[in-house]
């Protein structure tokens, strides 16, 4: 078969794909109408993950899992836009790592709203000015994002999905490397690259800013003064900066976990994670007895983080991630036992334990 024949076959398949996508869009529109009629949530992360798993298991061709996920991410993004005018709030500005995490989860077809701080993201979703919010919760190098944990204490919102995003910071500037005297970046990015900075720019002034995108903007504006930025390649492209060195984070596996927050949590999928908050009584052994509830029911606790309650000095609230769904009898029993030893237990939601 010659090249022209191969291309004709490709054109024919493209036509078939477009016809099938149109048929799929018609069905998606019908699904949206039914969901609106019955008061159901438009976004269903449990359905989404089940679909992706099924497609990956069915795949017998050359396309790798990563490509299948990327292709269907945009197909499902278009479907969400057809079902409803979905609005996603995220910690901005545009081009930030949180923005990239949101796109990884929801694709390019929905509407995005960048917001200046964590509180605004929670507030916009709680007031129904946005359907969902995306916020960082922890980094594999630097640990928990305390602002997000603190906002869950008083928020009515639930966690309905998570996103794992590999963070590969780069050095970007509009000046040659030897002229760099100041490095701008978000505190998390500076911390993730601490060892690299000490090795390559030990005398540079480090300036913390609100986001890596803002850092790129300042590097552009202050190039004449030897400014550079540490952040994402997307931020470099946005402000026309040259990427001087790629992947400068101290850990090659540097990953940030983000949460999708909304009004409702997610039904069981068979591979779930449950997050909750609890506060203990101010008595000796209270924390030990509380944690024994998980051991008693053989529940794997994958994370525990303490935060000041901000209501009383030296009083703490604990954030915990558990394996399983809150509707699972074992997890439900463990939570009921936990409540016997705590002054407060707040379920934050159960959601698929997957992050692509």
mmCIF file of C-alpha atoms in Angstrom:
data_model
loop_
_atom_site.group_PDB
_atom_site.id
_atom_site.type_symbol
_atom_site.label_atom_id
_atom_site.label_comp_id
_atom_site.label_asym_id
_atom_site.label_seq_id
_atom_site.Cartn_x
_atom_site.Cartn_y
_atom_site.Cartn_z
ATOM 1 C CA UNK A 1 0.000 0.000 0.000
ATOM 2 C CA UNK A 2 1.433 3.390 -1.031
ATOM 3 C CA UNK A 3 1.334 6.633 0.969
ATOM 4 C CA UNK A 4 -1.699 8.053 -0.871
ATOM 5 C CA UNK A 5 -3.720 4.896 -0.166
ATOM 6 C CA UNK A 6 -2.771 4.988 3.515
ATOM 7 C CA UNK A 7 -3.809 8.650 3.760
ATOM 8 C CA UNK A 8 -7.153 7.900 2.071
ATOM 9 C CA UNK A 9 -7.806 5.213 4.676
ATOM 10 C CA UNK A 10 -6.921 7.656 7.460
ATOM 11 C CA UNK A 11 -9.300 10.265 6.008
ATOM 12 C CA UNK A 12 -12.065 7.661 5.872
ATOM 13 C CA UNK A 13 -11.465 6.667 9.509
ATOM 14 C CA UNK A 14 -11.430 10.352 10.551
ATOM 15 C CA UNK A 15 -14.840 10.774 8.952
ATOM 16 C CA UNK A 16 -16.156 7.739 10.798
ATOM 17 C CA UNK A 17 -14.718 9.031 14.079
ATOM 18 C CA UNK A 18 -16.397 12.400 13.607
ATOM 19 C CA UNK A 19 -19.751 10.748 12.869
ATOM 20 C CA UNK A 20 -19.401 8.571 15.989
ATOM 21 C CA UNK A 21 -18.427 11.583 18.123
ATOM 22 C CA UNK A 22 -21.509 13.410 16.866
ATOM 23 C CA UNK A 23 -23.671 10.419 17.813
ATOM 24 C CA UNK A 24 -21.995 10.368 21.231
ATOM 25 C CA UNK A 25 -22.662 14.099 21.654
ATOM 26 C CA UNK A 26 -26.382 13.555 20.987
ATOM 27 C CA UNK A 27 -26.507 10.872 23.686
ATOM 28 C CA UNK A 28 -24.538 13.062 26.101
ATOM 29 C CA UNK A 29 -27.058 15.864 25.577
ATOM 30 C CA UNK A 30 -29.850 13.441 26.497
ATOM 31 C CA UNK A 31 -27.930 12.400 29.626
ATOM 32 C CA UNK A 32 -27.628 16.064 30.601
ATOM 33 C CA UNK A 33 -31.367 16.588 30.219
ATOM 34 C CA UNK A 34 -32.115 13.571 32.428
ATOM 35 C CA UNK A 35 -29.634 14.713 35.085
ATOM 36 C CA UNK A 36 -31.155 18.201 35.192
ATOM 37 C CA UNK A 37 -34.672 16.737 35.398
ATOM 38 C CA UNK A 38 -33.727 14.405 38.263
ATOM 39 C CA UNK A 39 -31.478 16.871 40.094
ATOM 40 C CA UNK A 40 -28.343 14.781 39.609
ATOM 41 C CA UNK A 41 -24.756 16.042 39.556
ATOM 42 C CA UNK A 42 -23.412 16.753 36.077
ATOM 43 C CA UNK A 43 -19.866 15.685 36.901
ATOM 44 C CA UNK A 44 -19.546 12.031 37.955
ATOM 45 C CA UNK A 45 -15.908 11.162 38.768
ATOM 46 C CA UNK A 46 -16.808 7.561 39.598
ATOM 47 C CA UNK A 47 -18.340 7.079 36.134
ATOM 48 C CA UNK A 48 -15.364 8.808 34.529
ATOM 49 C CA UNK A 49 -12.750 6.601 36.189
ATOM 50 C CA UNK A 50 -14.744 3.432 35.477
ATOM 51 C CA UNK A 51 -14.955 4.389 31.798
ATOM 52 C CA UNK A 52 -11.214 5.016 31.553
ATOM 53 C CA UNK A 53 -10.387 1.714 33.246
ATOM 54 C CA UNK A 54 -12.714 -0.173 30.939
ATOM 55 C CA UNK A 55 -11.199 1.421 27.839
ATOM 56 C CA UNK A 56 -7.645 0.737 28.996
ATOM 57 C CA UNK A 57 -8.489 -2.921 29.692
ATOM 58 C CA UNK A 58 -10.133 -3.223 26.283
ATOM 59 C CA UNK A 59 -7.233 -1.606 24.425
ATOM 60 C CA UNK A 60 -5.371 -4.077 22.180
ATOM 61 C CA UNK A 61 -3.768 -1.535 19.859
ATOM 62 C CA UNK A 62 -0.671 0.635 19.775
ATOM 63 C CA UNK A 63 -2.005 3.533 21.832
ATOM 64 C CA UNK A 64 -0.502 3.586 25.366
ATOM 65 C CA UNK A 65 -2.620 4.225 28.466
ATOM 66 C CA UNK A 66 -1.362 7.817 28.724
ATOM 67 C CA UNK A 67 -2.623 8.610 25.210
ATOM 68 C CA UNK A 68 -6.006 6.975 25.771
ATOM 69 C CA UNK A 69 -6.504 9.009 28.933
ATOM 70 C CA UNK A 70 -5.492 12.242 27.183
ATOM 71 C CA UNK A 71 -7.814 11.645 24.206
ATOM 72 C CA UNK A 72 -10.805 10.720 26.346
ATOM 73 C CA UNK A 73 -10.118 13.565 28.759
ATOM 74 C CA UNK A 74 -10.965 15.987 25.972
ATOM 75 C CA UNK A 75 -13.917 13.904 24.743
ATOM 76 C CA UNK A 76 -15.343 13.898 28.276
ATOM 77 C CA UNK A 77 -14.550 17.612 28.644
ATOM 78 C CA UNK A 78 -16.631 18.330 25.551
ATOM 79 C CA UNK A 79 -19.383 16.138 27.018
ATOM 80 C CA UNK A 80 -19.388 18.116 30.273
ATOM 81 C CA UNK A 81 -19.680 21.352 28.309
ATOM 82 C CA UNK A 82 -22.638 19.887 26.389
ATOM 83 C CA UNK A 83 -24.407 18.656 29.539
ATOM 84 C CA UNK A 84 -24.074 21.999 31.305
ATOM 85 C CA UNK A 85 -22.075 25.226 31.236
ATOM 86 C CA UNK A 86 -19.662 23.817 33.820
ATOM 87 C CA UNK A 87 -17.579 26.385 35.748
ATOM 88 C CA UNK A 88 -14.376 25.403 37.529
ATOM 89 C CA UNK A 89 -12.735 27.714 40.080
ATOM 90 C CA UNK A 90 -9.034 27.252 40.768
ATOM 91 C CA UNK A 91 -6.145 28.885 42.564
ATOM 92 C CA UNK A 92 -4.811 31.174 39.849
ATOM 93 C CA UNK A 93 -3.552 32.851 37.908
ATOM 94 C CA UNK A 94 -3.824 31.243 34.481
ATOM 95 C CA UNK A 95 -0.844 29.006 33.798
ATOM 96 C CA UNK A 96 -0.310 28.070 37.452
ATOM 97 C CA UNK A 97 0.239 24.445 38.452
ATOM 98 C CA UNK A 98 -3.315 24.365 39.858
ATOM 99 C CA UNK A 99 -4.640 25.559 36.509
ATOM 100 C CA UNK A 100 -2.751 22.743 34.781
ATOM 101 C CA UNK A 101 -4.122 20.225 37.290
ATOM 102 C CA UNK A 102 -7.664 21.471 36.610
ATOM 103 C CA UNK A 103 -7.183 21.057 32.861
ATOM 104 C CA UNK A 104 -5.801 17.565 33.423
ATOM 105 C CA UNK A 105 -9.030 16.631 35.205
ATOM 106 C CA UNK A 106 -11.666 18.616 33.260
ATOM 107 C CA UNK A 107 -10.052 19.230 29.846
ATOM 108 C CA UNK A 108 -10.179 22.415 27.759
ATOM 109 C CA UNK A 109 -13.899 22.653 26.941
ATOM 110 C CA UNK A 110 -15.268 23.851 30.300
ATOM 111 C CA UNK A 111 -15.103 27.376 31.742
ATOM 112 C CA UNK A 112 -12.314 28.208 34.193
ATOM 113 C CA UNK A 113 -12.194 30.981 36.775
ATOM 114 C CA UNK A 114 -8.786 31.866 38.288
ATOM 115 C CA UNK A 115 -8.987 33.161 41.861
ATOM 116 C CA UNK A 116 -6.341 34.891 43.997
ATOM 117 C CA UNK A 117 -6.464 32.707 47.127
ATOM 118 C CA UNK A 118 -7.741 29.467 48.666
ATOM 119 C CA UNK A 119 -10.639 31.124 50.514
ATOM 120 C CA UNK A 120 -12.064 32.544 47.285
ATOM 121 C CA UNK A 121 -12.045 29.110 45.631
ATOM 122 C CA UNK A 122 -13.975 27.568 48.540
ATOM 123 C CA UNK A 123 -16.311 30.574 48.740
ATOM 124 C CA UNK A 124 -17.183 30.632 45.034
ATOM 125 C CA UNK A 125 -18.117 26.945 45.063
ATOM 126 C CA UNK A 126 -20.073 27.261 48.331
ATOM 127 C CA UNK A 127 -22.046 30.191 46.851
ATOM 128 C CA UNK A 128 -22.665 28.159 43.658
ATOM 129 C CA UNK A 129 -20.875 30.701 41.488
ATOM 130 C CA UNK A 130 -18.686 27.812 40.418
ATOM 131 C CA UNK A 131 -19.643 24.148 40.129
ATOM 132 C CA UNK A 132 -16.321 22.778 41.403
ATOM 133 C CA UNK A 133 -13.046 24.049 42.770
ATOM 134 C CA UNK A 134 -9.492 22.762 42.421
ATOM 135 C CA UNK A 135 -6.972 23.324 45.231
ATOM 136 C CA UNK A 136 -3.613 21.760 46.168
ATOM 137 C CA UNK A 137 -3.578 19.583 49.287
ATOM 138 C CA UNK A 138 -0.013 18.199 49.513
ATOM 139 C CA UNK A 139 3.326 17.902 47.764
ATOM 140 C CA UNK A 140 5.494 14.794 47.857
ATOM 141 C CA UNK A 141 8.559 16.920 48.719
ATOM 142 C CA UNK A 142 7.199 19.687 50.951
ATOM 143 C CA UNK A 143 4.175 18.025 52.578
ATOM 144 C CA UNK A 144 0.709 19.389 53.324
ATOM 145 C CA UNK A 145 -0.769 22.669 52.101
ATOM 146 C CA UNK A 146 -1.973 24.095 55.409
ATOM 147 C CA UNK A 147 -4.343 26.720 53.956
ATOM 148 C CA UNK A 148 -6.457 24.038 52.293
ATOM 149 C CA UNK A 149 -6.611 21.912 55.449
ATOM 150 C CA UNK A 150 -7.698 24.887 57.553
ATOM 151 C CA UNK A 151 -10.528 25.865 55.205
ATOM 152 C CA UNK A 152 -12.124 22.422 55.402
ATOM 153 C CA UNK A 153 -12.851 22.900 59.119
ATOM 154 C CA UNK A 154 -15.722 25.339 58.560
ATOM 155 C CA UNK A 155 -16.590 24.639 54.931
ATOM 156 C CA UNK A 156 -19.704 22.646 53.938
ATOM 157 C CA UNK A 157 -17.947 21.420 50.780
ATOM 158 C CA UNK A 158 -17.009 17.828 50.072
ATOM 159 C CA UNK A 159 -14.086 16.224 48.246
ATOM 160 C CA UNK A 160 -15.267 14.455 45.089
ATOM 161 C CA UNK A 161 -12.012 13.688 43.233
ATOM 162 C CA UNK A 162 -8.242 14.018 43.388
ATOM 163 C CA UNK A 163 -5.577 14.829 40.809
ATOM 164 C CA UNK A 164 -1.915 13.830 40.898
ATOM 165 C CA UNK A 165 0.332 16.117 38.868
ATOM 166 C CA UNK A 166 4.062 15.663 38.322
ATOM 167 C CA UNK A 167 5.718 19.021 39.025
ATOM 168 C CA UNK A 168 8.746 19.762 36.875
ATOM 169 C CA UNK A 169 10.034 23.227 37.636
ATOM 170 C CA UNK A 170 12.334 25.017 35.233
ATOM 171 C CA UNK A 171 14.598 28.054 35.337
ATOM 172 C CA UNK A 172 13.337 30.750 32.967
ATOM 173 C CA UNK A 173 14.619 34.218 32.143
ATOM 174 C CA UNK A 174 14.923 36.893 29.480
ATOM 175 C CA UNK A 175 18.630 37.335 30.208
ATOM 176 C CA UNK A 176 21.645 35.002 29.893
ATOM 177 C CA UNK A 177 22.278 32.607 32.768
ATOM 178 C CA UNK A 178 25.432 34.426 33.908
ATOM 179 C CA UNK A 179 23.482 37.687 34.401
ATOM 180 C CA UNK A 180 20.873 36.213 36.789
ATOM 181 C CA UNK A 181 20.986 37.806 40.243
ATOM 182 C CA UNK A 182 17.385 37.399 41.507
ATOM 183 C CA UNK A 183 15.082 34.374 41.488
ATOM 184 C CA UNK A 184 11.320 34.843 41.766
ATOM 185 C CA UNK A 185 8.933 32.005 42.584
ATOM 186 C CA UNK A 186 6.189 30.676 44.821
ATOM 187 C CA UNK A 187 7.484 29.519 48.259
ATOM 188 C CA UNK A 188 6.592 25.884 47.458
ATOM 189 C CA UNK A 189 8.547 25.936 44.195
ATOM 190 C CA UNK A 190 11.572 27.525 45.892
ATOM 191 C CA UNK A 191 11.451 24.833 48.584
ATOM 192 C CA UNK A 192 11.164 22.059 45.997
ATOM 193 C CA UNK A 193 14.308 23.373 44.270
ATOM 194 C CA UNK A 194 16.258 24.359 47.404
ATOM 195 C CA UNK A 195 19.243 22.067 46.791
ATOM 196 C CA UNK A 196 19.540 23.014 43.125
ATOM 197 C CA UNK A 197 19.437 26.730 43.960
ATOM 198 C CA UNK A 198 22.168 26.391 46.601
ATOM 199 C CA UNK A 199 24.361 24.564 44.115
ATOM 200 C CA UNK A 200 23.862 26.797 41.081
ATOM 201 C CA UNK A 201 22.796 30.204 42.452
ATOM 202 C CA UNK A 202 24.029 30.377 46.067
ATOM 203 C CA UNK A 203 24.324 34.178 45.996
ATOM 204 C CA UNK A 204 21.050 34.963 44.233
ATOM 205 C CA UNK A 205 18.327 36.911 46.016
ATOM 206 C CA UNK A 206 15.241 34.719 46.470
ATOM 207 C CA UNK A 207 11.921 36.563 46.255
ATOM 208 C CA UNK A 208 8.680 34.781 47.199
ATOM 209 C CA UNK A 209 5.582 35.711 45.186
ATOM 210 C CA UNK A 210 1.970 34.544 45.028
ATOM 211 C CA UNK A 211 2.394 32.100 42.128
ATOM 212 C CA UNK A 212 4.906 30.775 39.624
ATOM 213 C CA UNK A 213 2.968 32.590 36.893
ATOM 214 C CA UNK A 214 3.424 35.882 38.744
ATOM 215 C CA UNK A 215 7.118 34.991 39.088
ATOM 216 C CA UNK A 216 7.402 34.636 35.305
ATOM 217 C CA UNK A 217 5.735 38.014 34.835
ATOM 218 C CA UNK A 218 8.185 39.686 37.239
ATOM 219 C CA UNK A 219 11.143 37.977 35.576
ATOM 220 C CA UNK A 220 10.039 39.506 32.279
ATOM 221 C CA UNK A 221 9.431 42.968 33.749
ATOM 222 C CA UNK A 222 12.725 43.053 35.691
ATOM 223 C CA UNK A 223 14.963 41.338 33.179
ATOM 224 C CA UNK A 224 17.268 44.365 33.024
ATOM 225 C CA UNK A 225 18.000 43.855 36.740
ATOM 226 C CA UNK A 226 19.011 40.216 36.294
ATOM 227 C CA UNK A 227 15.651 38.672 37.228
ATOM 228 C CA UNK A 228 14.728 35.054 36.552
ATOM 229 C CA UNK A 229 11.880 32.798 37.651
ATOM 230 C CA UNK A 230 11.329 29.210 38.724
ATOM 231 C CA UNK A 231 8.092 27.646 37.554
ATOM 232 C CA UNK A 232 6.362 25.734 34.790
ATOM 233 C CA UNK A 233 7.236 25.734 31.086
ATOM 234 C CA UNK A 234 3.684 26.973 30.475
ATOM 235 C CA UNK A 235 4.462 30.153 32.455
ATOM 236 C CA UNK A 236 7.664 30.646 30.451
ATOM 237 C CA UNK A 237 5.716 30.384 27.201
ATOM 238 C CA UNK A 238 3.018 32.726 28.474
ATOM 239 C CA UNK A 239 5.516 35.556 29.101
ATOM 240 C CA UNK A 240 7.967 34.837 26.307
ATOM 241 C CA UNK A 241 10.820 33.699 28.560
ATOM 242 C CA UNK A 242 13.593 31.312 27.604
ATOM 243 C CA UNK A 243 13.749 28.033 29.499
ATOM 244 C CA UNK A 244 17.393 27.977 30.580
ATOM 245 C CA UNK A 245 17.267 24.662 32.416
ATOM 246 C CA UNK A 246 14.502 22.079 32.716
ATOM 247 C CA UNK A 247 13.456 19.824 35.607
ATOM 248 C CA UNK A 248 15.439 21.517 38.374
ATOM 249 C CA UNK A 249 13.397 20.183 41.334
ATOM 250 C CA UNK A 250 15.469 18.288 43.912
ATOM 251 C CA UNK A 251 13.359 15.120 43.593
ATOM 252 C CA UNK A 252 12.699 13.660 40.147
ATOM 253 C CA UNK A 253 9.357 12.273 41.363
ATOM 254 C CA UNK A 254 8.154 15.620 42.741
ATOM 255 C CA UNK A 255 4.333 15.380 42.644
ATOM 256 C CA UNK A 256 1.504 17.523 43.981
ATOM 257 C CA UNK A 257 -1.900 16.134 44.910
ATOM 258 C CA UNK A 258 -4.876 18.372 44.194
ATOM 259 C CA UNK A 259 -8.487 18.011 45.332
ATOM 260 C CA UNK A 260 -11.693 18.679 43.455
ATOM 261 C CA UNK A 261 -14.244 20.171 45.854
ATOM 262 C CA UNK A 262 -17.999 20.393 45.357
ATOM 263 C CA UNK A 263 -21.341 20.064 47.107
ATOM 264 C CA UNK A 264 -21.490 16.267 47.102
ATOM 265 C CA UNK A 265 -19.053 13.421 47.513
ATOM 266 C CA UNK A 266 -18.671 10.433 45.183
ATOM 267 C CA UNK A 267 -20.400 7.001 45.202
ATOM 268 C CA UNK A 268 -18.215 3.899 45.738
ATOM 269 C CA UNK A 269 -16.013 2.709 42.874
ATOM 270 C CA UNK A 270 -14.241 -0.224 44.551
ATOM 271 C CA UNK A 271 -10.974 1.697 44.812
ATOM 272 C CA UNK A 272 -11.625 4.689 47.028
ATOM 273 C CA UNK A 273 -10.096 7.005 49.592
ATOM 274 C CA UNK A 274 -11.926 8.696 52.459
ATOM 275 C CA UNK A 275 -10.812 11.952 54.088
ATOM 276 C CA UNK A 276 -11.991 13.254 57.436
ATOM 277 C CA UNK A 277 -11.182 15.664 60.253
ATOM 278 C CA UNK A 278 -11.363 14.934 63.947
ATOM 279 C CA UNK A 279 -10.601 16.657 67.231
ATOM 280 C CA UNK A 280 -9.908 14.761 70.442
ATOM 281 C CA UNK A 281 -10.839 15.378 74.058
ATOM 282 C CA UNK A 282 -8.122 17.044 76.111
ATOM 283 C CA UNK A 283 -7.360 13.918 78.147
ATOM 284 C CA UNK A 284 -4.290 11.647 78.394
ATOM 285 C CA UNK A 285 -4.298 8.886 75.773
ATOM 286 C CA UNK A 286 -7.127 10.387 73.715
ATOM 287 C CA UNK A 287 -5.197 10.369 70.429
ATOM 288 C CA UNK A 288 -4.038 6.781 70.911
ATOM 289 C CA UNK A 289 -7.571 5.578 71.623
ATOM 290 C CA UNK A 290 -8.892 7.499 68.622
ATOM 291 C CA UNK A 291 -6.371 5.959 66.230
ATOM 292 C CA UNK A 292 -7.023 2.490 67.628
ATOM 293 C CA UNK A 293 -10.469 2.704 66.009
ATOM 294 C CA UNK A 294 -8.800 2.263 62.613
ATOM 295 C CA UNK A 295 -6.598 -0.572 63.843
ATOM 296 C CA UNK A 296 -9.604 -2.324 65.389
ATOM 297 C CA UNK A 297 -11.361 -2.409 61.998
ATOM 298 C CA UNK A 298 -8.150 -3.081 60.025
ATOM 299 C CA UNK A 299 -8.422 0.182 58.111
ATOM 300 C CA UNK A 300 -5.292 1.452 56.403
ATOM 301 C CA UNK A 301 -4.581 5.078 57.350
ATOM 302 C CA UNK A 302 -2.449 6.536 54.544
ATOM 303 C CA UNK A 303 -2.094 10.055 55.957
ATOM 304 C CA UNK A 304 -2.438 11.995 59.196
ATOM 305 C CA UNK A 305 -1.737 15.700 59.602
ATOM 306 C CA UNK A 306 -2.293 17.941 62.637
ATOM 307 C CA UNK A 307 -3.307 21.596 62.502
ATOM 308 C CA UNK A 308 -4.009 24.156 65.264
ATOM 309 C CA UNK A 309 -7.773 24.439 65.750
ATOM 310 C CA UNK A 310 -7.527 28.257 65.907
ATOM 311 C CA UNK A 311 -10.343 28.170 68.434
ATOM 312 C CA UNK A 312 -8.361 27.406 71.553
ATOM 313 C CA UNK A 313 -4.625 27.571 72.278
ATOM 314 C CA UNK A 314 -2.810 24.227 71.978
ATOM 315 C CA UNK A 315 -5.903 22.488 70.647
ATOM 316 C CA UNK A 316 -5.401 20.530 67.433
ATOM 317 C CA UNK A 317 -7.482 19.119 64.607
ATOM 318 C CA UNK A 318 -6.288 16.031 62.746
ATOM 319 C CA UNK A 319 -6.709 15.458 59.020
ATOM 320 C CA UNK A 320 -6.755 11.764 58.044
ATOM 321 C CA UNK A 321 -6.930 9.805 54.795
ATOM 322 C CA UNK A 322 -8.247 6.240 54.922
ATOM 323 C CA UNK A 323 -8.381 3.429 52.371
ATOM 324 C CA UNK A 324 -11.973 2.617 51.413
ATOM 325 C CA UNK A 325 -15.304 4.399 51.016
ATOM 326 C CA UNK A 326 -17.358 5.848 53.857
ATOM 327 C CA UNK A 327 -20.260 3.589 52.807
ATOM 328 C CA UNK A 328 -18.123 0.445 53.191
ATOM 329 C CA UNK A 329 -19.247 -1.380 56.367
ATOM 330 C CA UNK A 330 -15.683 -1.586 57.693
ATOM 331 C CA UNK A 331 -14.928 2.119 57.149
ATOM 332 C CA UNK A 332 -18.341 3.095 58.488
ATOM 333 C CA UNK A 333 -17.719 1.007 61.621
ATOM 334 C CA UNK A 334 -14.284 2.553 62.121
ATOM 335 C CA UNK A 335 -15.702 6.076 61.910
ATOM 336 C CA UNK A 336 -18.455 5.234 64.392
ATOM 337 C CA UNK A 337 -15.829 3.895 66.811
ATOM 338 C CA UNK A 338 -13.704 7.007 66.265
ATOM 339 C CA UNK A 339 -16.630 9.247 67.235
ATOM 340 C CA UNK A 340 -16.677 7.660 70.710
ATOM 341 C CA UNK A 341 -13.240 9.117 71.464
ATOM 342 C CA UNK A 342 -13.491 12.523 69.769
ATOM 343 C CA UNK A 343 -15.094 15.875 70.436
ATOM 344 C CA UNK A 344 -15.636 16.344 66.685
ATOM 345 C CA UNK A 345 -15.541 14.108 63.601
ATOM 346 C CA UNK A 346 -16.223 15.621 60.180
ATOM 347 C CA UNK A 347 -16.382 13.515 57.028
ATOM 348 C CA UNK A 348 -14.855 15.418 54.090
ATOM 349 C CA UNK A 349 -15.787 12.886 51.440
ATOM 350 C CA UNK A 350 -14.930 9.649 49.667
ATOM 351 C CA UNK A 351 -13.585 9.662 46.128
ATOM 352 C CA UNK A 352 -11.716 7.485 43.599
ATOM 353 C CA UNK A 353 -8.166 6.732 44.764
ATOM 354 C CA UNK A 354 -6.717 7.460 41.364
ATOM 355 C CA UNK A 355 -4.939 10.442 39.932
ATOM 356 C CA UNK A 356 -3.827 9.357 36.447
#
